[in-house]
Amino acid sequence: MIAVVSGLAPTDVTRMLAAHGVRPSRALGQNFLSDANTARRIARLAGVGPGDRVVEIGPGLGALTVALVASGAEITTVELDRHLLAVLAETVEPLGVRVVHGDALRVRWADLLGGRGPEVVVGNLPYNVAVPIILRVLDEAPSVARLLVMMQREVADRLVASPGTKSYGSVTVHVRYWAEATMVGRVPPSVFVPRPKVESALVSVVRRAAPAVDPATVALTRLMAVVRAGFAQRRKMLRSALAGVVDEQAYQATGVSSAARAETLDVAEWGKLAAWTMRTSP
Ligand code: SAM
C-alpha cells in the first residue's frame, strides 16, 4: 500500500495503476493529478474546512481527496470506474471518506446527499463530460451552494465568458442563470499522469440566492430553448436567428434590439425575450 496522506508523485501514480492492473481510460477522461502542491492548492481554493460537506466527483486514485480530507471537511466521492474502487478502498476509505460507485450524470443527488445541505462540489472533472456534470448539479442539486472544479481551459473559458466574446454561448447563459462563475487559476499539463495536451483551469461557481431570471415569468427549459435557437445561428441578427421563435413585437416590448446578435445578450435580456414567448405560446 502506498501512503497518499502527503500526496501522490508521478511515480506513485504509475505504481498504483500497475499494482491494480488499471490503465488510464481516455473515454473516462482519466488524467490523474500527480502533484501534491496542486492538490493542496485546489483544496485551499475550495475554501472548505471542518463542518463543511464536500462531494468530490471523480476521485480517481484519491490525490485530491486526501488534500480535501486534510481540510477537516466531511467527504463523499462519486466514482464511475469500478476498477478504481479497490484503489480508493486503500487510499481514502481508511481516512473516513465515503466512496460511492456511481455516474455523476445519473446519480440522484437528493438520495446521495440526504437533504442535509448545503454542500460544496469539488472535482478534477473528466474532460468530455465536465459541462453536463456542472449543469446537472446546478439544475438538479439545489443544496449544492458552490462548486470548485477543474477542466480544460477552453471549456472553462466558456463558463466564465462575458457577452460579446467568442467563448460566450448557451452554456455560459445556462450557468449564469444559476450562478456566478469565475476562473480562479490555471494548471499546466505537467501535473497529470498521463499528460493532457492542453492547459487546465480552475473555476469557482457560486450559486445565486435566486435564479437570474424569475422562473415565474419563464421556465428554464423554455429559456434555454430560445437561447439555443439564438446561438445556433450566432452570426445572424436576432430577427432572423429567432424567426419563428420570437415575434417582431417582442423586440419593441423588451427593448432588446432585433439587429443584435445572440452573443451580445446577457442572461436578463434572454430572460425578457423568452418570457415574451410565453404570451404568444404559453
Ligand atoms: N480526481 C482524480 C485526480 O485529480 O487525480 C481523478 C481525476 S480524472 C480527470 C476524472 C475522474 O472522473 C476519473 O477518476 C474518472 O474515472 C472519473 N469519471 C469519469 N466519468 C465519470 C462520471 N460520469 N461520474 C463519476 N466519475 C467519473
PDB file of C-alpha atoms and ligand atoms in Angstrom:
ATOM      1  CA  MET A   1       0.000   0.000   0.000  1.00  0.00           C
ATOM      2  CA  ILE A   2       1.282   3.465  -0.901  1.00  0.00           C
ATOM      3  CA  ALA A   3       0.748   6.223   1.634  1.00  0.00           C
ATOM      4  CA  VAL A   4      -1.015   9.102  -0.061  1.00  0.00           C
ATOM      5  CA  VAL A   5      -1.551  11.192   3.039  1.00  0.00           C
ATOM      6  CA  SER A   6       1.174  13.576   1.894  1.00  0.00           C
ATOM      7  CA  GLY A   7       0.166  13.393  -1.803  1.00  0.00           C
ATOM      8  CA  LEU A   8       0.925  11.397  -4.928  1.00  0.00           C
ATOM      9  CA  ALA A   9       4.032  11.820  -7.071  1.00  0.00           C
ATOM     10  CA  PRO A  10       4.057  10.712 -10.745  1.00  0.00           C
ATOM     11  CA  THR A  11       5.939   7.522  -9.851  1.00  0.00           C
ATOM     12  CA  ASP A  12       3.322   6.708  -7.183  1.00  0.00           C
ATOM     13  CA  VAL A  13       0.525   7.140  -9.720  1.00  0.00           C
ATOM     14  CA  THR A  14       2.267   4.830 -12.178  1.00  0.00           C
ATOM     15  CA  ARG A  15       2.950   2.265  -9.466  1.00  0.00           C
ATOM     16  CA  MET A  16      -0.577   2.321  -8.107  1.00  0.00           C
ATOM     17  CA  LEU A  17      -2.061   1.876 -11.556  1.00  0.00           C
ATOM     18  CA  ALA A  18       0.284  -1.036 -12.247  1.00  0.00           C
ATOM     19  CA  ALA A  19      -0.353  -2.631  -8.844  1.00  0.00           C
ATOM     20  CA  HIS A  20      -4.099  -2.634  -9.509  1.00  0.00           C
ATOM     21  CA  GLY A  21      -3.825  -3.513 -13.196  1.00  0.00           C
ATOM     22  CA  VAL A  22      -5.529  -0.258 -14.206  1.00  0.00           C
ATOM     23  CA  ARG A  23      -4.773   1.529 -17.483  1.00  0.00           C
ATOM     24  CA  PRO A  24      -5.891   5.175 -17.612  1.00  0.00           C
ATOM     25  CA  SER A  25      -9.048   5.368 -19.693  1.00  0.00           C
ATOM     26  CA  ARG A  26      -9.318   8.154 -22.235  1.00  0.00           C
ATOM     27  CA  ALA A  27     -13.063   7.619 -22.502  1.00  0.00           C
ATOM     28  CA  LEU A  28     -13.386   8.317 -18.772  1.00  0.00           C
ATOM     29  CA  GLY A  29     -11.152  11.390 -19.009  1.00  0.00           C
ATOM     30  CA  GLN A  30      -8.581   9.896 -16.658  1.00  0.00           C
ATOM     31  CA  ASN A  31      -5.692  12.301 -16.225  1.00  0.00           C
ATOM     32  CA  PHE A  32      -4.586  11.726 -12.650  1.00  0.00           C
ATOM     33  CA  LEU A  33      -3.189  14.524 -10.545  1.00  0.00           C
ATOM     34  CA  SER A  34       0.381  13.728  -9.542  1.00  0.00           C
ATOM     35  CA  ASP A  35       1.415  16.861  -7.710  1.00  0.00           C
ATOM     36  CA  ALA A  36       0.607  17.322  -4.032  1.00  0.00           C
ATOM     37  CA  ASN A  37       1.009  21.108  -4.207  1.00  0.00           C
ATOM     38  CA  THR A  38      -1.677  21.371  -6.883  1.00  0.00           C
ATOM     39  CA  ALA A  39      -3.994  19.120  -4.861  1.00  0.00           C
ATOM     40  CA  ARG A  40      -3.484  21.329  -1.801  1.00  0.00           C
ATOM     41  CA  ARG A  41      -3.997  24.454  -3.900  1.00  0.00           C
ATOM     42  CA  ILE A  42      -7.356  23.151  -5.179  1.00  0.00           C
ATOM     43  CA  ALA A  43      -8.446  22.226  -1.646  1.00  0.00           C
ATOM     44  CA  ARG A  44      -7.439  25.698  -0.452  1.00  0.00           C
ATOM     45  CA  LEU A  45      -9.348  27.383  -3.292  1.00  0.00           C
ATOM     46  CA  ALA A  46     -12.387  25.265  -2.435  1.00  0.00           C
ATOM     47  CA  GLY A  47     -12.290  27.072   0.907  1.00  0.00           C
ATOM     48  CA  VAL A  48     -13.676  24.127   2.847  1.00  0.00           C
ATOM     49  CA  GLY A  49     -12.979  23.150   6.432  1.00  0.00           C
ATOM     50  CA  PRO A  50     -14.393  21.361   9.466  1.00  0.00           C
ATOM     51  CA  GLY A  51     -18.182  21.240   9.361  1.00  0.00           C
ATOM     52  CA  ASP A  52     -18.363  21.508   5.550  1.00  0.00           C
ATOM     53  CA  ARG A  53     -19.865  18.747   3.447  1.00  0.00           C
ATOM     54  CA  VAL A  54     -17.954  18.113   0.238  1.00  0.00           C
ATOM     55  CA  VAL A  55     -18.890  15.950  -2.742  1.00  0.00           C
ATOM     56  CA  GLU A  56     -15.904  15.105  -4.910  1.00  0.00           C
ATOM     57  CA  ILE A  57     -16.771  13.993  -8.424  1.00  0.00           C
ATOM     58  CA  GLY A  58     -14.327  11.500  -9.947  1.00  0.00           C
ATOM     59  CA  PRO A  59     -11.800  10.891  -7.131  1.00  0.00           C
ATOM     60  CA  GLY A  60      -9.651   8.649  -9.352  1.00  0.00           C
ATOM     61  CA  LEU A  61      -6.809   7.378  -7.159  1.00  0.00           C
ATOM     62  CA  GLY A  62      -7.592   9.845  -4.396  1.00  0.00           C
ATOM     63  CA  ALA A  63      -4.925  12.504  -4.948  1.00  0.00           C
ATOM     64  CA  LEU A  64      -7.282  15.451  -4.497  1.00  0.00           C
ATOM     65  CA  THR A  65      -9.401  13.576  -1.957  1.00  0.00           C
ATOM     66  CA  VAL A  66      -6.553  13.357   0.570  1.00  0.00           C
ATOM     67  CA  ALA A  67      -5.979  17.096   0.312  1.00  0.00           C
ATOM     68  CA  LEU A  68      -9.693  17.649   0.950  1.00  0.00           C
ATOM     69  CA  VAL A  69      -9.587  15.274   3.945  1.00  0.00           C
ATOM     70  CA  ALA A  70      -6.761  17.359   5.399  1.00  0.00           C
ATOM     71  CA  SER A  71      -9.122  20.350   5.432  1.00  0.00           C
ATOM     72  CA  GLY A  72     -11.267  18.592   8.030  1.00  0.00           C
ATOM     73  CA  ALA A  73     -14.401  18.593   5.828  1.00  0.00           C
ATOM     74  CA  GLU A  74     -16.739  15.584   5.530  1.00  0.00           C
ATOM     75  CA  ILE A  75     -16.132  13.981   2.120  1.00  0.00           C
ATOM     76  CA  THR A  76     -18.341  11.876  -0.161  1.00  0.00           C
ATOM     77  CA  THR A  77     -16.938  10.854  -3.535  1.00  0.00           C
ATOM     78  CA  VAL A  78     -18.693   9.614  -6.675  1.00  0.00           C
ATOM     79  CA  GLU A  79     -16.535   7.498  -8.982  1.00  0.00           C
ATOM     80  CA  LEU A  80     -17.786   5.796 -12.143  1.00  0.00           C
ATOM     81  CA  ASP A  81     -14.844   3.476 -12.840  1.00  0.00           C
ATOM     82  CA  ARG A  82     -15.299   0.300 -10.799  1.00  0.00           C
ATOM     83  CA  HIS A  83     -11.635  -0.612 -11.364  1.00  0.00           C
ATOM     84  CA  LEU A  84     -10.665   2.306  -9.130  1.00  0.00           C
ATOM     85  CA  LEU A  85     -12.793   1.214  -6.179  1.00  0.00           C
ATOM     86  CA  ALA A  86     -10.110  -1.137  -4.847  1.00  0.00           C
ATOM     87  CA  VAL A  87      -7.592   1.694  -5.026  1.00  0.00           C
ATOM     88  CA  LEU A  88      -9.892   4.082  -3.183  1.00  0.00           C
ATOM     89  CA  ALA A  89     -10.553   1.413  -0.550  1.00  0.00           C
ATOM     90  CA  GLU A  90      -6.825   1.605   0.218  1.00  0.00           C
ATOM     91  CA  THR A  91      -6.157   5.293  -0.201  1.00  0.00           C
ATOM     92  CA  VAL A  92      -9.136   7.247   1.095  1.00  0.00           C
ATOM     93  CA  GLU A  93     -11.720   5.000   2.760  1.00  0.00           C
ATOM     94  CA  PRO A  94      -9.444   4.437   5.782  1.00  0.00           C
ATOM     95  CA  LEU A  95      -9.422   8.236   6.165  1.00  0.00           C
ATOM     96  CA  GLY A  96     -13.194   8.272   6.675  1.00  0.00           C
ATOM     97  CA  VAL A  97     -14.178   9.154   3.103  1.00  0.00           C
ATOM     98  CA  ARG A  98     -17.472   7.745   1.798  1.00  0.00           C
ATOM     99  CA  VAL A  99     -16.890   6.290  -1.673  1.00  0.00           C
ATOM    100  CA  VAL A 100     -19.947   5.871  -3.878  1.00  0.00           C
ATOM    101  CA  HIS A 101     -19.735   3.892  -7.112  1.00  0.00           C
ATOM    102  CA  GLY A 102     -21.885   5.923  -9.483  1.00  0.00           C
ATOM    103  CA  ASP A 103     -22.227   8.120 -12.518  1.00  0.00           C
ATOM    104  CA  ALA A 104     -22.315  11.858 -11.832  1.00  0.00           C
ATOM    105  CA  LEU A 105     -24.545  12.185 -14.894  1.00  0.00           C
ATOM    106  CA  ARG A 106     -27.178   9.851 -13.436  1.00  0.00           C
ATOM    107  CA  VAL A 107     -26.843   9.816  -9.678  1.00  0.00           C
ATOM    108  CA  ARG A 108     -29.923  11.016  -7.779  1.00  0.00           C
ATOM    109  CA  TRP A 109     -28.454  13.900  -5.862  1.00  0.00           C
ATOM    110  CA  ALA A 110     -31.255  14.098  -3.295  1.00  0.00           C
ATOM    111  CA  ASP A 111     -30.733  10.417  -2.340  1.00  0.00           C
ATOM    112  CA  LEU A 112     -26.969  10.733  -2.274  1.00  0.00           C
ATOM    113  CA  LEU A 113     -26.863  13.926  -0.239  1.00  0.00           C
ATOM    114  CA  GLY A 114     -29.783  13.136   2.044  1.00  0.00           C
ATOM    115  CA  GLY A 115     -31.167  16.677   2.052  1.00  0.00           C
ATOM    116  CA  ARG A 116     -28.801  17.819   4.782  1.00  0.00           C
ATOM    117  CA  GLY A 117     -27.171  20.582   2.653  1.00  0.00           C
ATOM    118  CA  PRO A 118     -25.523  22.893   1.952  1.00  0.00           C
ATOM    119  CA  GLU A 119     -22.745  21.081   0.091  1.00  0.00           C
ATOM    120  CA  VAL A 120     -19.694  22.061  -1.915  1.00  0.00           C
ATOM    121  CA  VAL A 121     -18.840  20.104  -5.073  1.00  0.00           C
ATOM    122  CA  VAL A 122     -15.151  19.753  -5.891  1.00  0.00           C
ATOM    123  CA  GLY A 123     -13.574  17.846  -8.751  1.00  0.00           C
ATOM    124  CA  ASN A 124     -10.923  17.429 -11.362  1.00  0.00           C
ATOM    125  CA  LEU A 125     -13.645  16.655 -13.869  1.00  0.00           C
ATOM    126  CA  PRO A 126     -13.479  14.162 -16.743  1.00  0.00           C
ATOM    127  CA  TYR A 127     -12.848  16.484 -19.694  1.00  0.00           C
ATOM    128  CA  ASN A 128     -15.553  15.226 -22.060  1.00  0.00           C
ATOM    129  CA  VAL A 129     -18.445  15.493 -19.585  1.00  0.00           C
ATOM    130  CA  ALA A 130     -17.353  18.449 -17.455  1.00  0.00           C
ATOM    131  CA  VAL A 131     -20.081  20.771 -18.761  1.00  0.00           C
ATOM    132  CA  PRO A 132     -23.015  18.319 -18.448  1.00  0.00           C
ATOM    133  CA  ILE A 133     -21.879  17.414 -14.921  1.00  0.00           C
ATOM    134  CA  ILE A 134     -21.771  21.072 -13.825  1.00  0.00           C
ATOM    135  CA  LEU A 135     -25.114  21.892 -15.441  1.00  0.00           C
ATOM    136  CA  ARG A 136     -26.733  18.833 -13.906  1.00  0.00           C
ATOM    137  CA  VAL A 137     -25.512  19.775 -10.426  1.00  0.00           C
ATOM    138  CA  LEU A 138     -26.843  23.321 -10.885  1.00  0.00           C
ATOM    139  CA  ASP A 139     -30.193  22.127 -12.309  1.00  0.00           C
ATOM    140  CA  GLU A 140     -30.830  19.178 -10.013  1.00  0.00           C
ATOM    141  CA  ALA A 141     -28.946  19.616  -6.746  1.00  0.00           C
ATOM    142  CA  PRO A 142     -30.196  22.865  -5.194  1.00  0.00           C
ATOM    143  CA  SER A 143     -28.480  22.018  -1.903  1.00  0.00           C
ATOM    144  CA  VAL A 144     -25.088  22.439  -3.589  1.00  0.00           C
ATOM    145  CA  ALA A 145     -24.184  26.028  -2.781  1.00  0.00           C
ATOM    146  CA  ARG A 146     -20.949  26.191  -4.777  1.00  0.00           C
ATOM    147  CA  LEU A 147     -18.502  24.246  -6.927  1.00  0.00           C
ATOM    148  CA  LEU A 148     -14.737  24.435  -7.370  1.00  0.00           C
ATOM    149  CA  VAL A 149     -13.955  22.463 -10.487  1.00  0.00           C
ATOM    150  CA  MET A 150     -11.042  21.824 -12.804  1.00  0.00           C
ATOM    151  CA  MET A 151     -11.450  21.268 -16.537  1.00  0.00           C
ATOM    152  CA  GLN A 152      -9.827  22.045 -19.889  1.00  0.00           C
ATOM    153  CA  ARG A 153      -9.005  25.729 -20.135  1.00  0.00           C
ATOM    154  CA  GLU A 154     -11.092  26.165 -23.280  1.00  0.00           C
ATOM    155  CA  VAL A 155     -14.162  24.762 -21.533  1.00  0.00           C
ATOM    156  CA  ALA A 156     -13.513  26.971 -18.502  1.00  0.00           C
ATOM    157  CA  ASP A 157     -13.416  29.985 -20.854  1.00  0.00           C
ATOM    158  CA  ARG A 158     -16.962  29.126 -21.956  1.00  0.00           C
ATOM    159  CA  LEU A 159     -18.235  29.009 -18.383  1.00  0.00           C
ATOM    160  CA  VAL A 160     -16.879  32.410 -17.397  1.00  0.00           C
ATOM    161  CA  ALA A 161     -17.159  34.297 -20.718  1.00  0.00           C
ATOM    162  CA  SER A 162     -18.534  37.826 -20.971  1.00  0.00           C
ATOM    163  CA  PRO A 163     -21.156  38.792 -23.555  1.00  0.00           C
ATOM    164  CA  GLY A 164     -19.605  39.854 -26.841  1.00  0.00           C
ATOM    165  CA  THR A 165     -16.732  37.354 -26.709  1.00  0.00           C
ATOM    166  CA  LYS A 166     -16.076  34.256 -28.812  1.00  0.00           C
ATOM    167  CA  SER A 167     -16.431  31.860 -25.870  1.00  0.00           C
ATOM    168  CA  TYR A 168     -19.795  33.276 -24.779  1.00  0.00           C
ATOM    169  CA  GLY A 169     -22.587  30.862 -25.641  1.00  0.00           C
ATOM    170  CA  SER A 170     -25.622  28.947 -24.429  1.00  0.00           C
ATOM    171  CA  VAL A 171     -23.582  27.133 -21.766  1.00  0.00           C
ATOM    172  CA  THR A 172     -22.461  30.481 -20.328  1.00  0.00           C
ATOM    173  CA  VAL A 173     -26.051  31.696 -20.162  1.00  0.00           C
ATOM    174  CA  HIS A 174     -27.192  28.449 -18.543  1.00  0.00           C
ATOM    175  CA  VAL A 175     -24.510  28.674 -15.840  1.00  0.00           C
ATOM    176  CA  ARG A 176     -25.202  32.361 -15.280  1.00  0.00           C
ATOM    177  CA  TYR A 177     -28.892  31.668 -14.805  1.00  0.00           C
ATOM    178  CA  TRP A 178     -27.954  29.823 -11.612  1.00  0.00           C
ATOM    179  CA  ALA A 179     -24.606  31.169 -10.555  1.00  0.00           C
ATOM    180  CA  GLU A 180     -21.621  33.471 -10.769  1.00  0.00           C
ATOM    181  CA  ALA A 181     -18.635  31.702 -12.343  1.00  0.00           C
ATOM    182  CA  THR A 182     -15.049  32.926 -12.029  1.00  0.00           C
ATOM    183  CA  MET A 183     -11.763  31.498 -13.248  1.00  0.00           C
ATOM    184  CA  VAL A 184      -9.518  31.244 -10.202  1.00  0.00           C
ATOM    185  CA  GLY A 185      -6.418  29.543 -11.549  1.00  0.00           C
ATOM    186  CA  ARG A 186      -4.624  27.735 -14.332  1.00  0.00           C
ATOM    187  CA  VAL A 187      -2.963  24.348 -14.153  1.00  0.00           C
ATOM    188  CA  PRO A 188      -0.239  23.093 -16.535  1.00  0.00           C
ATOM    189  CA  PRO A 189      -0.371  19.648 -18.229  1.00  0.00           C
ATOM    190  CA  SER A 190       2.828  18.633 -16.380  1.00  0.00           C
ATOM    191  CA  VAL A 191       0.990  17.858 -13.101  1.00  0.00           C
ATOM    192  CA  PHE A 192      -1.046  14.997 -14.587  1.00  0.00           C
ATOM    193  CA  VAL A 193      -0.380  11.363 -15.497  1.00  0.00           C
ATOM    194  CA  PRO A 194      -0.933  10.839 -18.382  1.00  0.00           C
ATOM    195  CA  ARG A 195      -0.261  14.398 -19.531  1.00  0.00           C
ATOM    196  CA  PRO A 196      -3.167  16.035 -21.339  1.00  0.00           C
ATOM    197  CA  LYS A 197      -2.385  18.025 -24.484  1.00  0.00           C
ATOM    198  CA  VAL A 198      -3.918  21.224 -23.187  1.00  0.00           C
ATOM    199  CA  GLU A 199      -3.840  23.512 -20.193  1.00  0.00           C
ATOM    200  CA  SER A 200      -6.476  23.147 -17.459  1.00  0.00           C
ATOM    201  CA  ALA A 201      -8.216  25.799 -15.401  1.00  0.00           C
ATOM    202  CA  LEU A 202      -9.971  26.074 -12.060  1.00  0.00           C
ATOM    203  CA  VAL A 203     -13.407  27.618 -11.941  1.00  0.00           C
ATOM    204  CA  SER A 204     -15.381  28.724  -8.912  1.00  0.00           C
ATOM    205  CA  VAL A 205     -19.165  28.560  -9.388  1.00  0.00           C
ATOM    206  CA  VAL A 206     -21.252  30.176  -6.649  1.00  0.00           C
ATOM    207  CA  ARG A 207     -24.998  29.619  -6.726  1.00  0.00           C
ATOM    208  CA  ARG A 208     -27.142  32.751  -6.579  1.00  0.00           C
ATOM    209  CA  ALA A 209     -29.795  33.166  -3.904  1.00  0.00           C
ATOM    210  CA  ALA A 210     -32.363  33.118  -6.740  1.00  0.00           C
ATOM    211  CA  PRO A 211     -32.047  32.393 -10.496  1.00  0.00           C
ATOM    212  CA  ALA A 212     -31.075  35.379 -12.648  1.00  0.00           C
ATOM    213  CA  VAL A 213     -34.420  35.064 -14.483  1.00  0.00           C
ATOM    214  CA  ASP A 214     -37.569  34.747 -12.400  1.00  0.00           C
ATOM    215  CA  PRO A 215     -38.951  31.216 -13.022  1.00  0.00           C
ATOM    216  CA  ALA A 216     -42.452  32.648 -12.571  1.00  0.00           C
ATOM    217  CA  THR A 217     -42.001  34.557 -15.857  1.00  0.00           C
ATOM    218  CA  VAL A 218     -40.433  31.736 -17.876  1.00  0.00           C
ATOM    219  CA  ALA A 219     -39.203  28.235 -17.063  1.00  0.00           C
ATOM    220  CA  LEU A 220     -35.557  27.291 -17.562  1.00  0.00           C
ATOM    221  CA  THR A 221     -36.396  24.785 -20.316  1.00  0.00           C
ATOM    222  CA  ARG A 222     -38.181  27.460 -22.387  1.00  0.00           C
ATOM    223  CA  LEU A 223     -35.441  29.998 -21.681  1.00  0.00           C
ATOM    224  CA  MET A 224     -32.732  27.600 -22.839  1.00  0.00           C
ATOM    225  CA  ALA A 225     -34.705  26.588 -25.945  1.00  0.00           C
ATOM    226  CA  VAL A 226     -34.783  30.262 -27.002  1.00  0.00           C
ATOM    227  CA  VAL A 227     -31.108  30.767 -26.098  1.00  0.00           C
ATOM    228  CA  ARG A 228     -30.014  27.696 -28.061  1.00  0.00           C
ATOM    229  CA  ALA A 229     -32.088  28.775 -31.066  1.00  0.00           C
ATOM    230  CA  GLY A 230     -30.316  32.150 -30.969  1.00  0.00           C
ATOM    231  CA  PHE A 231     -26.828  30.688 -30.686  1.00  0.00           C
ATOM    232  CA  ALA A 232     -27.489  28.087 -33.387  1.00  0.00           C
ATOM    233  CA  GLN A 233     -27.057  30.975 -35.818  1.00  0.00           C
ATOM    234  CA  ARG A 234     -24.848  33.234 -33.778  1.00  0.00           C
ATOM    235  CA  ARG A 235     -23.628  35.326 -36.701  1.00  0.00           C
ATOM    236  CA  LYS A 236     -27.127  36.318 -37.741  1.00  0.00           C
ATOM    237  CA  MET A 237     -29.157  39.154 -36.300  1.00  0.00           C
ATOM    238  CA  LEU A 238     -31.741  38.030 -33.762  1.00  0.00           C
ATOM    239  CA  ARG A 239     -34.639  38.935 -36.053  1.00  0.00           C
ATOM    240  CA  SER A 240     -33.571  36.159 -38.443  1.00  0.00           C
ATOM    241  CA  ALA A 241     -31.843  33.790 -35.978  1.00  0.00           C
ATOM    242  CA  LEU A 242     -35.020  33.736 -33.851  1.00  0.00           C
ATOM    243  CA  ALA A 243     -37.589  33.975 -36.670  1.00  0.00           C
ATOM    244  CA  GLY A 244     -40.477  31.703 -35.769  1.00  0.00           C
ATOM    245  CA  VAL A 245     -39.384  31.627 -32.123  1.00  0.00           C
ATOM    246  CA  VAL A 246     -39.656  35.285 -31.081  1.00  0.00           C
ATOM    247  CA  ASP A 247     -42.052  37.640 -32.907  1.00  0.00           C
ATOM    248  CA  GLU A 248     -41.240  41.220 -34.022  1.00  0.00           C
ATOM    249  CA  GLN A 249     -43.278  42.781 -31.227  1.00  0.00           C
ATOM    250  CA  ALA A 250     -41.044  41.182 -28.625  1.00  0.00           C
ATOM    251  CA  TYR A 251     -38.122  43.436 -29.522  1.00  0.00           C
ATOM    252  CA  GLN A 252     -40.149  46.595 -29.036  1.00  0.00           C
ATOM    253  CA  ALA A 253     -41.693  45.350 -25.822  1.00  0.00           C
ATOM    254  CA  THR A 254     -38.435  44.189 -24.233  1.00  0.00           C
ATOM    255  CA  GLY A 255     -36.072  46.855 -25.565  1.00  0.00           C
ATOM    256  CA  VAL A 256     -33.745  44.184 -26.991  1.00  0.00           C
ATOM    257  CA  SER A 257     -32.574  45.192 -30.470  1.00  0.00           C
ATOM    258  CA  SER A 258     -33.676  42.855 -33.257  1.00  0.00           C
ATOM    259  CA  ALA A 259     -30.420  43.748 -35.018  1.00  0.00           C
ATOM    260  CA  ALA A 260     -28.314  42.435 -32.121  1.00  0.00           C
ATOM    261  CA  ARG A 261     -26.533  39.078 -32.270  1.00  0.00           C
ATOM    262  CA  ALA A 262     -27.018  36.272 -29.768  1.00  0.00           C
ATOM    263  CA  GLU A 263     -23.563  36.654 -28.297  1.00  0.00           C
ATOM    264  CA  THR A 264     -24.236  40.225 -27.141  1.00  0.00           C
ATOM    265  CA  LEU A 265     -27.246  39.461 -24.925  1.00  0.00           C
ATOM    266  CA  ASP A 266     -26.841  38.955 -21.198  1.00  0.00           C
ATOM    267  CA  VAL A 267     -28.944  36.476 -19.259  1.00  0.00           C
ATOM    268  CA  ALA A 268     -31.518  39.111 -18.225  1.00  0.00           C
ATOM    269  CA  GLU A 269     -32.115  40.078 -21.886  1.00  0.00           C
ATOM    270  CA  TRP A 270     -32.518  36.423 -22.842  1.00  0.00           C
ATOM    271  CA  GLY A 271     -34.975  36.164 -19.969  1.00  0.00           C
ATOM    272  CA  LYS A 272     -37.058  39.059 -21.311  1.00  0.00           C
ATOM    273  CA  LEU A 273     -37.229  37.612 -24.817  1.00  0.00           C
ATOM    274  CA  ALA A 274     -38.039  34.117 -23.567  1.00  0.00           C
ATOM    275  CA  ALA A 275     -40.728  35.454 -21.193  1.00  0.00           C
ATOM    276  CA  TRP A 276     -42.325  37.219 -24.152  1.00  0.00           C
ATOM    277  CA  THR A 277     -42.695  33.909 -25.989  1.00  0.00           C
ATOM    278  CA  MET A 278     -44.905  32.749 -23.091  1.00  0.00           C
ATOM    279  CA  ARG A 279     -47.526  35.322 -24.137  1.00  0.00           C
ATOM    280  CA  THR A 280     -47.746  34.058 -27.680  1.00  0.00           C
ATOM    281  CA  SER A 281     -47.403  30.316 -26.981  1.00  0.00           C
ATOM    282  CA  PRO A 282     -47.613  29.569 -23.259  1.00  0.00           C
TER     283      PRO A 282
HETATM  284  N1  SAM B   1      -9.639  13.340  -9.009  1.00  0.00           N
HETATM  285  C1  SAM B   1      -8.626  12.497  -9.613  1.00  0.00           C
HETATM  286  C2  SAM B   1      -7.338  13.279  -9.744  1.00  0.00           C
HETATM  287  O1  SAM B   1      -7.407  14.513  -9.691  1.00  0.00           O
HETATM  288  O2  SAM B   1      -6.300  12.660  -9.904  1.00  0.00           O
HETATM  289  C3  SAM B   1      -9.056  11.955 -10.984  1.00  0.00           C
HETATM  290  C4  SAM B   1      -9.457  13.000 -11.996  1.00  0.00           C
HETATM  291  S1  SAM B   1      -9.750  12.356 -13.626  1.00  0.00           S
HETATM  292  C5  SAM B   1      -9.528  13.830 -14.593  1.00  0.00           C
HETATM  293  C6  SAM B   1     -11.521  12.176 -13.739  1.00  0.00           C
HETATM  294  C7  SAM B   1     -12.128  11.094 -12.847  1.00  0.00           C
HETATM  295  O3  SAM B   1     -13.550  11.070 -13.050  1.00  0.00           O
HETATM  296  C8  SAM B   1     -11.654   9.683 -13.154  1.00  0.00           C
HETATM  297  O4  SAM B   1     -11.383   9.018 -11.953  1.00  0.00           O
HETATM  298  C9  SAM B   1     -12.843   9.021 -13.889  1.00  0.00           C
HETATM  299  O5  SAM B   1     -12.893   7.631 -13.733  1.00  0.00           O
HETATM  300  C10 SAM B   1     -13.999   9.721 -13.211  1.00  0.00           C
HETATM  301  N2  SAM B   1     -15.232   9.781 -14.009  1.00  0.00           N
HETATM  302  C11 SAM B   1     -15.360   9.831 -15.358  1.00  0.00           C
HETATM  303  N3  SAM B   1     -16.654   9.960 -15.718  1.00  0.00           N
HETATM  304  C12 SAM B   1     -17.368   9.995 -14.557  1.00  0.00           C
HETATM  305  C13 SAM B   1     -18.749  10.107 -14.251  1.00  0.00           C
HETATM  306  N4  SAM B   1     -19.668  10.218 -15.223  1.00  0.00           N
HETATM  307  N5  SAM B   1     -19.141  10.083 -12.962  1.00  0.00           N
HETATM  308  C14 SAM B   1     -18.225   9.978 -11.961  1.00  0.00           C
HETATM  309  N6  SAM B   1     -16.887   9.869 -12.177  1.00  0.00           N
HETATM  310  C15 SAM B   1     -16.466   9.883 -13.459  1.00  0.00           C
END
